[in-house]
Short mmCIF file of C-alpha atoms in Angstrom, two decimals:
data_model
loop_
_atom_site.label_atom_id
_atom_site.label_comp_id
_atom_site.label_asym_id
_atom_site.label_seq_id
_atom_site.Cartn_x
_atom_site.Cartn_y
_atom_site.Cartn_z
CA UNK A 1003 -11.51 -115.66 36.00
CA UNK A 1004 -12.54 -113.68 33.09
CA UNK A 1005 -16.09 -113.22 32.00
CA UNK A 1006 -17.50 -113.99 28.56
CA UNK A 1007 -17.58 -110.29 27.42
CA UNK A 1008 -14.81 -107.58 26.84
CA UNK A 1009 -15.41 -104.53 29.12
CA UNK A 1010 -14.76 -101.03 27.65
CA UNK A 1011 -11.41 -100.68 29.55
CA UNK A 1012 -10.26 -103.83 28.46
CA UNK A 1013 -11.22 -103.21 24.75
CA UNK A 1014 -9.15 -100.20 25.05
CA UNK A 1015 -6.17 -101.77 26.44
CA UNK A 1016 -6.19 -104.39 23.77
CA UNK A 1017 -6.73 -101.91 21.32
CA UNK A 1018 -3.56 -99.91 21.91
CA UNK A 1019 -1.55 -102.80 22.36
CA UNK A 1020 -2.65 -104.29 19.07
CA UNK A 1021 -1.94 -101.06 17.36
CA UNK A 1022 1.51 -101.24 18.73
CA UNK A 1023 1.91 -104.49 17.64
CA UNK A 1024 0.62 -103.73 14.33
CA UNK A 1025 3.66 -101.44 13.68
CA UNK A 1026 5.97 -104.51 13.66
CA UNK A 1027 3.73 -106.38 10.58
CA UNK A 1028 2.11 -109.55 11.19
CA UNK A 1029 4.41 -111.42 8.91
CA UNK A 1030 7.47 -110.60 11.02
CA UNK A 1031 6.71 -113.19 13.54
CA UNK A 1032 8.47 -116.25 11.98
CA UNK A 1033 10.54 -118.16 14.58
CA UNK A 1034 13.50 -118.08 11.96
CA UNK A 1035 14.23 -114.67 12.70
CA UNK A 1036 15.63 -112.49 9.43
CA UNK A 1037 14.90 -108.81 8.28
CA UNK A 1038 12.29 -106.90 10.20
CA UNK A 1039 9.13 -105.91 8.55
CA UNK A 1040 7.68 -102.45 9.37
CA UNK A 1041 8.85 -100.13 11.75
CA UNK A 1042 9.64 -100.66 15.59
CA UNK A 1043 6.52 -99.50 18.08
CA UNK A 1044 6.99 -98.53 21.86
CA UNK A 1045 4.25 -98.65 24.14
CA UNK A 1046 4.65 -97.59 27.68
CA UNK A 1047 3.31 -100.45 30.34
CA UNK A 1048 3.73 -99.05 33.70
CA UNK A 1049 6.58 -98.09 36.22
CA UNK A 1050 9.84 -98.12 34.48
CA UNK A 1051 9.06 -100.71 31.59
CA UNK A 1052 8.19 -100.11 28.03
CA UNK A 1053 7.33 -103.11 25.37
CA UNK A 1054 9.19 -102.35 22.28
CA UNK A 1055 7.77 -104.03 19.08
CA UNK A 1056 10.29 -105.13 16.18
CA UNK A 1057 10.24 -107.68 13.63
CA UNK A 1058 7.00 -109.14 15.01
CA UNK A 1059 8.64 -109.65 18.34
CA UNK A 1060 8.53 -107.93 21.71
CA UNK A 1061 11.26 -106.72 23.67
CA UNK A 1062 10.67 -105.55 27.38
CA UNK A 1063 12.79 -102.19 28.15
CA UNK A 1064 13.45 -100.74 31.45
CA UNK A 1065 15.13 -97.49 31.84
CA UNK A 1066 16.47 -95.69 34.64
CA UNK A 1067 19.61 -94.19 36.15
CA UNK A 1068 21.68 -97.10 36.02
CA UNK A 1069 21.15 -97.55 32.31
CA UNK A 1070 18.98 -99.89 30.08
CA UNK A 1071 17.71 -103.42 30.58
CA UNK A 1072 16.23 -105.38 27.61
CA UNK A 1073 14.54 -108.88 27.73
CA UNK A 1074 15.37 -110.31 24.59
CA UNK A 1075 17.56 -109.09 21.48
CA UNK A 1076 15.41 -109.69 18.67
CA UNK A 1077 17.33 -110.28 15.75
CA UNK A 1078 20.60 -108.94 14.29
CA UNK A 1079 18.92 -107.16 11.49
CA UNK A 1080 16.69 -105.72 13.90
CA UNK A 1081 19.37 -104.06 16.05
CA UNK A 1082 19.47 -100.61 14.71
CA UNK A 1083 15.85 -100.30 15.21
CA UNK A 1084 16.09 -101.52 18.42
CA UNK A 1085 18.85 -98.87 19.31
CA UNK A 1086 16.86 -96.27 17.85
CA UNK A 1087 13.97 -96.63 19.71
CA UNK A 1088 15.83 -97.03 22.80
CA UNK A 1089 17.39 -93.67 22.40
CA UNK A 1090 13.78 -92.06 22.35
CA UNK A 1091 13.40 -93.39 25.99
CA UNK A 1092 17.10 -93.02 27.44
CA UNK A 1093 20.63 -91.69 26.49
CA UNK A 1094 22.05 -94.29 28.90
CA UNK A 1095 23.94 -97.17 27.66
CA UNK A 1096 22.61 -100.81 27.72
CA UNK A 1097 23.52 -102.20 30.97
CA UNK A 1098 21.83 -105.63 30.93
CA UNK A 1099 20.26 -108.22 28.33
CA UNK A 1100 18.35 -111.30 29.73
CA UNK A 1101 17.53 -113.88 27.10
CA UNK A 1102 14.13 -115.65 27.74
CA UNK A 1103 15.18 -118.58 25.74
CA UNK A 1104 17.33 -119.73 23.10
CA UNK A 1105 15.63 -119.17 19.81
CA UNK A 1106 17.25 -116.78 17.30
CA UNK A 1107 14.52 -114.18 17.14
CA UNK A 1108 15.27 -113.39 20.75
CA UNK A 1109 18.95 -114.03 20.94
CA UNK A 1110 20.34 -113.21 17.46
CA UNK A 1111 20.59 -109.28 18.11
CA UNK A 1112 22.85 -110.06 21.42
CA UNK A 1113 25.95 -109.36 19.82
CA UNK A 1114 24.95 -106.52 17.61
CA UNK A 1115 23.34 -104.68 20.44
CA UNK A 1116 26.34 -105.07 22.75
CA UNK A 1117 28.64 -103.67 20.40
CA UNK A 1118 26.12 -100.71 19.85
CA UNK A 1119 25.32 -100.25 23.61
CA UNK A 1120 26.25 -96.74 23.63
CA UNK A 1121 28.94 -94.61 25.59
CA UNK A 1122 29.40 -93.77 29.18
CA UNK A 1123 29.46 -97.32 30.40
CA UNK A 1124 32.07 -98.12 32.98
CA UNK A 1125 31.53 -102.03 32.70
CA UNK A 1126 30.65 -104.63 29.87
CA UNK A 1127 27.12 -105.39 29.03
CA UNK A 1128 25.94 -108.17 31.29
CA UNK A 1129 23.91 -110.63 29.20
CA UNK A 1130 22.09 -112.97 31.44
CA UNK A 1131 20.35 -116.60 30.54
CA UNK A 1132 19.36 -119.79 32.28
CA UNK A 1133 22.29 -122.15 31.85
CA UNK A 1134 20.79 -124.27 28.98
CA UNK A 1135 20.51 -121.52 26.46
CA UNK A 1136 24.07 -121.13 26.27
CA UNK A 1137 24.82 -124.71 26.53
CA UNK A 1138 22.44 -125.13 23.42
CA UNK A 1139 23.77 -122.08 21.52
CA UNK A 1140 27.12 -123.56 21.91
CA UNK A 1141 26.25 -126.93 20.65
CA UNK A 1142 25.71 -125.30 17.14
CA UNK A 1143 22.91 -127.82 16.60
CA UNK A 1144 19.41 -127.06 14.50
CA UNK A 1145 17.12 -129.93 15.45
CA UNK A 1146 13.84 -128.66 14.52
CA UNK A 1147 12.58 -127.56 11.16
CA UNK A 1148 11.28 -123.85 11.61
CA UNK A 1149 13.74 -123.12 14.48
CA UNK A 1150 17.01 -121.40 13.72
CA UNK A 1151 19.62 -121.25 16.70
CA UNK A 1152 22.15 -118.33 16.43
CA UNK A 1153 24.84 -119.60 14.20
CA UNK A 1154 27.44 -117.58 16.15
CA UNK A 1155 28.81 -119.57 18.84
CA UNK A 1156 30.31 -116.46 20.51
CA UNK A 1157 27.05 -114.91 21.43
CA UNK A 1158 28.11 -112.76 24.41
CA UNK A 1159 26.03 -114.63 27.16
CA UNK A 1160 28.45 -113.92 30.03
CA UNK A 1161 26.20 -114.58 33.29
CA UNK A 1162 24.01 -117.90 33.48
CA UNK A 1163 22.09 -119.33 36.30
CA UNK A 1164 21.14 -123.06 36.85
CA UNK A 1165 19.11 -122.38 40.05
CA UNK A 1166 15.35 -122.03 40.44
CA UNK A 1167 15.84 -118.17 40.26
CA UNK A 1168 17.92 -115.28 40.31
CA UNK A 1169 17.49 -111.82 41.62
CA UNK A 1170 19.23 -108.48 41.24
CA UNK A 1171 18.51 -104.84 41.52
CA UNK A 1172 18.70 -102.05 38.84
CA UNK A 1173 17.06 -98.83 38.14
CA UNK A 1174 15.54 -98.64 41.63
CA UNK A 1175 13.53 -101.97 41.46
CA UNK A 1176 14.16 -105.51 42.46
CA UNK A 1177 14.11 -107.91 39.39
CA UNK A 1178 13.61 -111.64 39.70
CA UNK A 1179 14.08 -113.96 37.02
CA UNK A 1180 12.87 -117.47 37.19
CA UNK A 1181 13.55 -120.47 35.42
CA UNK A 1182 10.54 -122.50 34.03
CA UNK A 1183 11.73 -126.01 33.25
CA UNK A 1184 10.89 -127.98 30.41
CA UNK A 1185 8.26 -125.64 29.06
CA UNK A 1186 8.65 -123.98 25.58
CA UNK A 1187 12.21 -125.14 25.86
CA UNK A 1188 14.41 -126.27 28.71
CA UNK A 1189 16.23 -122.77 29.22
CA UNK A 1190 13.10 -120.59 29.75
CA UNK A 1191 12.95 -117.79 31.88
CA UNK A 1192 10.28 -115.59 33.46
CA UNK A 1193 11.30 -111.86 34.40
CA UNK A 1194 9.46 -110.17 37.05
CA UNK A 1195 10.01 -106.18 37.46
CA UNK A 1196 8.51 -106.38 41.03
CA UNK A 1197 8.49 -102.34 41.39
CA UNK A 1198 6.85 -101.87 38.06
CA UNK A 1199 4.52 -104.96 38.27
CA UNK A 1200 5.43 -106.22 35.00
CA UNK A 1201 6.23 -109.80 33.74
CA UNK A 1202 8.24 -110.37 30.63
CA UNK A 1203 7.69 -114.04 29.75
CA UNK A 1204 9.03 -114.95 26.22
CA UNK A 1205 7.31 -117.43 23.94
CA UNK A 1206 5.82 -119.30 27.20
CA UNK A 1207 2.80 -117.17 26.28
CA UNK A 1208 1.72 -115.64 22.87
CA UNK A 1209 -2.10 -114.60 22.95
CA UNK A 1210 -2.98 -114.69 19.24
CA UNK A 1211 -1.38 -118.40 18.68
CA UNK A 1212 -0.85 -121.62 20.01
CA UNK A 1213 2.17 -122.17 22.12
CA UNK A 1214 5.27 -123.78 20.51
CA UNK A 1215 6.28 -126.86 22.43
CA UNK A 1216 9.97 -127.29 21.05
CA UNK A 1217 10.67 -130.87 22.23
CA UNK A 1218 13.85 -131.24 20.71
CA UNK A 1219 15.17 -128.20 22.61
CA UNK A 1220 13.68 -129.69 26.03
CA UNK A 1221 10.18 -128.26 26.01
CA UNK A 1222 7.27 -130.24 27.15
CA UNK A 1223 3.31 -129.61 27.70
CA UNK A 1224 3.38 -130.48 31.36
CA UNK A 1225 6.16 -127.67 31.91
CA UNK A 1226 4.46 -125.30 29.54
CA UNK A 1227 1.61 -125.45 32.00
CA UNK A 1228 3.26 -125.45 35.05
CA UNK A 1229 5.16 -122.01 33.67
CA UNK A 1230 1.82 -120.53 32.90
CA UNK A 1231 0.77 -121.44 36.41
CA UNK A 1232 4.01 -119.81 37.67
CA UNK A 1233 3.03 -116.89 35.64
CA UNK A 1234 -0.54 -116.71 37.29
CA UNK A 1235 0.87 -117.09 40.70
CA UNK A 1236 3.09 -113.77 40.21
CA UNK A 1237 0.13 -111.71 38.73
CA UNK A 1238 -2.26 -109.76 40.66
CA UNK A 1239 -5.33 -108.31 38.78
CA UNK A 1240 -6.94 -104.76 39.17
CA UNK A 1241 -10.60 -104.58 39.65
CA UNK A 1242 -12.97 -106.19 37.65
CA UNK A 1243 -9.89 -108.37 36.31
CA UNK A 1244 -8.61 -105.40 34.27
CA UNK A 1245 -5.05 -104.14 34.58
CA UNK A 1246 -3.01 -104.82 37.56
CA UNK A 1247 0.15 -106.90 36.68
CA UNK A 1248 1.04 -106.64 32.98
CA UNK A 1249 2.43 -109.67 30.82
CA UNK A 1250 4.70 -108.86 27.83
CA UNK A 1251 4.63 -111.94 25.76
CA UNK A 1252 7.10 -112.65 23.34
CA UNK A 1253 4.83 -112.10 20.40
CA UNK A 1254 1.47 -110.39 20.40
CA UNK A 1255 -0.35 -107.79 22.61
CA UNK A 1256 0.13 -106.65 26.01
CA UNK A 1257 -1.77 -108.95 28.35
CA UNK A 1258 -3.15 -109.14 31.69
CA UNK A 1259 -3.91 -112.05 34.22
CA UNK A 1260 -7.22 -113.11 32.57
CA UNK A 1261 -5.72 -113.33 29.37
CA UNK A 1262 -3.16 -115.80 30.73
CA UNK A 1263 -6.09 -117.65 32.58
CA UNK A 1264 -7.67 -118.15 29.18
CA UNK A 1265 -4.55 -119.17 27.54
CA UNK A 1266 -3.50 -121.78 30.18
CA UNK A 1267 -7.08 -123.25 30.28
CA UNK A 1268 -6.94 -123.75 26.73
CA UNK A 1269 -3.62 -125.45 26.92
CA UNK A 1270 -4.74 -127.81 29.65
CA UNK A 1271 -8.06 -128.68 28.03
CA UNK A 1272 -6.49 -129.54 24.69
CA UNK A 1273 -3.84 -131.30 26.99
CA UNK A 1274 -6.47 -133.36 28.81
CA UNK A 1275 -8.16 -134.38 25.54
CA UNK A 1276 -5.19 -135.61 23.98
CA UNK A 1277 -4.01 -137.66 27.26
CA UNK A 1278 -7.60 -139.19 27.22
CA UNK A 1279 -7.28 -140.63 23.66
CA UNK A 1280 -3.34 -141.98 24.57
CA UNK A 1281 -4.96 -143.70 27.49
CA UNK A 1282 -7.69 -145.34 24.97
CA UNK A 1283 -4.48 -146.33 22.92
CA UNK A 1284 -5.43 -144.25 19.88
CA UNK A 1285 -2.86 -143.53 17.18
CA UNK A 1286 -1.74 -140.55 15.99
CA UNK A 1287 -3.72 -140.78 12.95
CA UNK A 1288 -6.83 -141.09 14.98
CA UNK A 1289 -5.80 -138.27 17.28
CA UNK A 1290 -5.44 -136.04 14.36
CA UNK A 1291 -8.41 -136.77 12.73
CA UNK A 1292 -10.45 -135.97 16.06
CA UNK A 1293 -9.71 -132.41 15.77
CA UNK A 1294 -9.32 -132.05 19.47
CA UNK A 1295 -8.27 -128.45 19.24
CA UNK A 1296 -11.18 -127.39 16.59
CA UNK A 1297 -13.08 -125.20 18.87
CA UNK A 1298 -9.79 -123.21 19.70
CA UNK A 1299 -8.66 -123.06 16.14
CA UNK A 1300 -10.14 -119.76 14.96
CA UNK A 1301 -8.56 -117.80 17.75
CA UNK A 1302 -5.27 -119.58 18.22
CA UNK A 1303 -4.33 -121.71 14.90
CA UNK A 1304 -2.01 -120.41 12.31
CA UNK A 1305 -2.40 -121.72 8.69
CA UNK A 1306 1.18 -123.51 8.49
CA UNK A 1307 4.12 -123.79 11.29
CA UNK A 1308 4.50 -124.82 14.70
CA UNK A 1309 1.42 -123.07 15.88
CA UNK A 1310 -0.89 -124.71 13.26
CA UNK A 1311 -3.41 -126.77 14.99
CA UNK A 1312 -1.93 -130.17 13.70
CA UNK A 1313 1.58 -129.32 14.88
CA UNK A 1314 0.44 -128.06 18.20
CA UNK A 1315 -1.42 -131.21 19.09
CA UNK A 1316 1.07 -133.57 17.58
CA UNK A 1317 3.70 -131.73 20.03
CA UNK A 1318 1.43 -132.24 22.93
CA UNK A 1319 0.84 -135.93 21.65
CA UNK A 1320 4.71 -136.48 21.83
CA UNK A 1321 5.23 -134.74 24.71
CA UNK A 1322 2.78 -137.02 26.56
CA UNK A 1323 4.79 -140.18 25.18
CA UNK A 1324 2.56 -140.74 22.16
CA UNK A 1325 4.54 -142.15 19.15
CA UNK A 1326 4.10 -140.50 15.52
#
């Protein structure tokens, strides 16, 4: 749906978002969490929503008369920076935290932020997650190299859902939380701020890297593509495919529908290439040697880690039933 060129408006939008993301430092994007690098950066998106970049990951911040809502909590080490940034927007206490999925760079700050929530609240912080997030945190398992689940089992998730969606109303707008089954993990949530026309999607979409398909924590390539299609179902572009509904990814620049279309198409094309070789009974070594992602590697590949070309293609291969 996007053209082969970047319009001036699109270039300006991307440049502003990249500037905000750059404040956090590119090296802070490791999935393991840990100390943040660089300062926290805030970007107003639209409506009641801001994007806070800290430690290389993004937090959606909704502010209003009811209090502050966060989508994701970054790491424990980032909590003071998160609170400091929030206080530039609102003196209201934290009302709700929604965890988009289980990984520690999104859940590790829960406990610290609850304790630092601010004064004047009449009820405890509500921490919402899909039911599988709490189950995996309570299991205490760390099954995948490169991922560290929160070691503290007492993470204060106090409100889970096991239905296709959950909705509530806060700060003058309707908020719908959709479960994306078996996608990045088995507990991913898409958070739709309906009044502000903004989506926060966690690690279902990261525009500058290949997606991580965490098979050991219930992820799959088919579920990931379905989740990206759900995001596209909810987004509406403005004129010339610019703006309209904005998408806050787990990492990387603020995006719109056209960005997600390109990303969904990339995942689908590479999935189809892998599936074709599986149908021809190719071994993993043969699939790896074919370099099925080579035309996309300059844009999305990282040198190492789960977003490197080999690990991304291997995750697709395994997800489709291939044996490594």
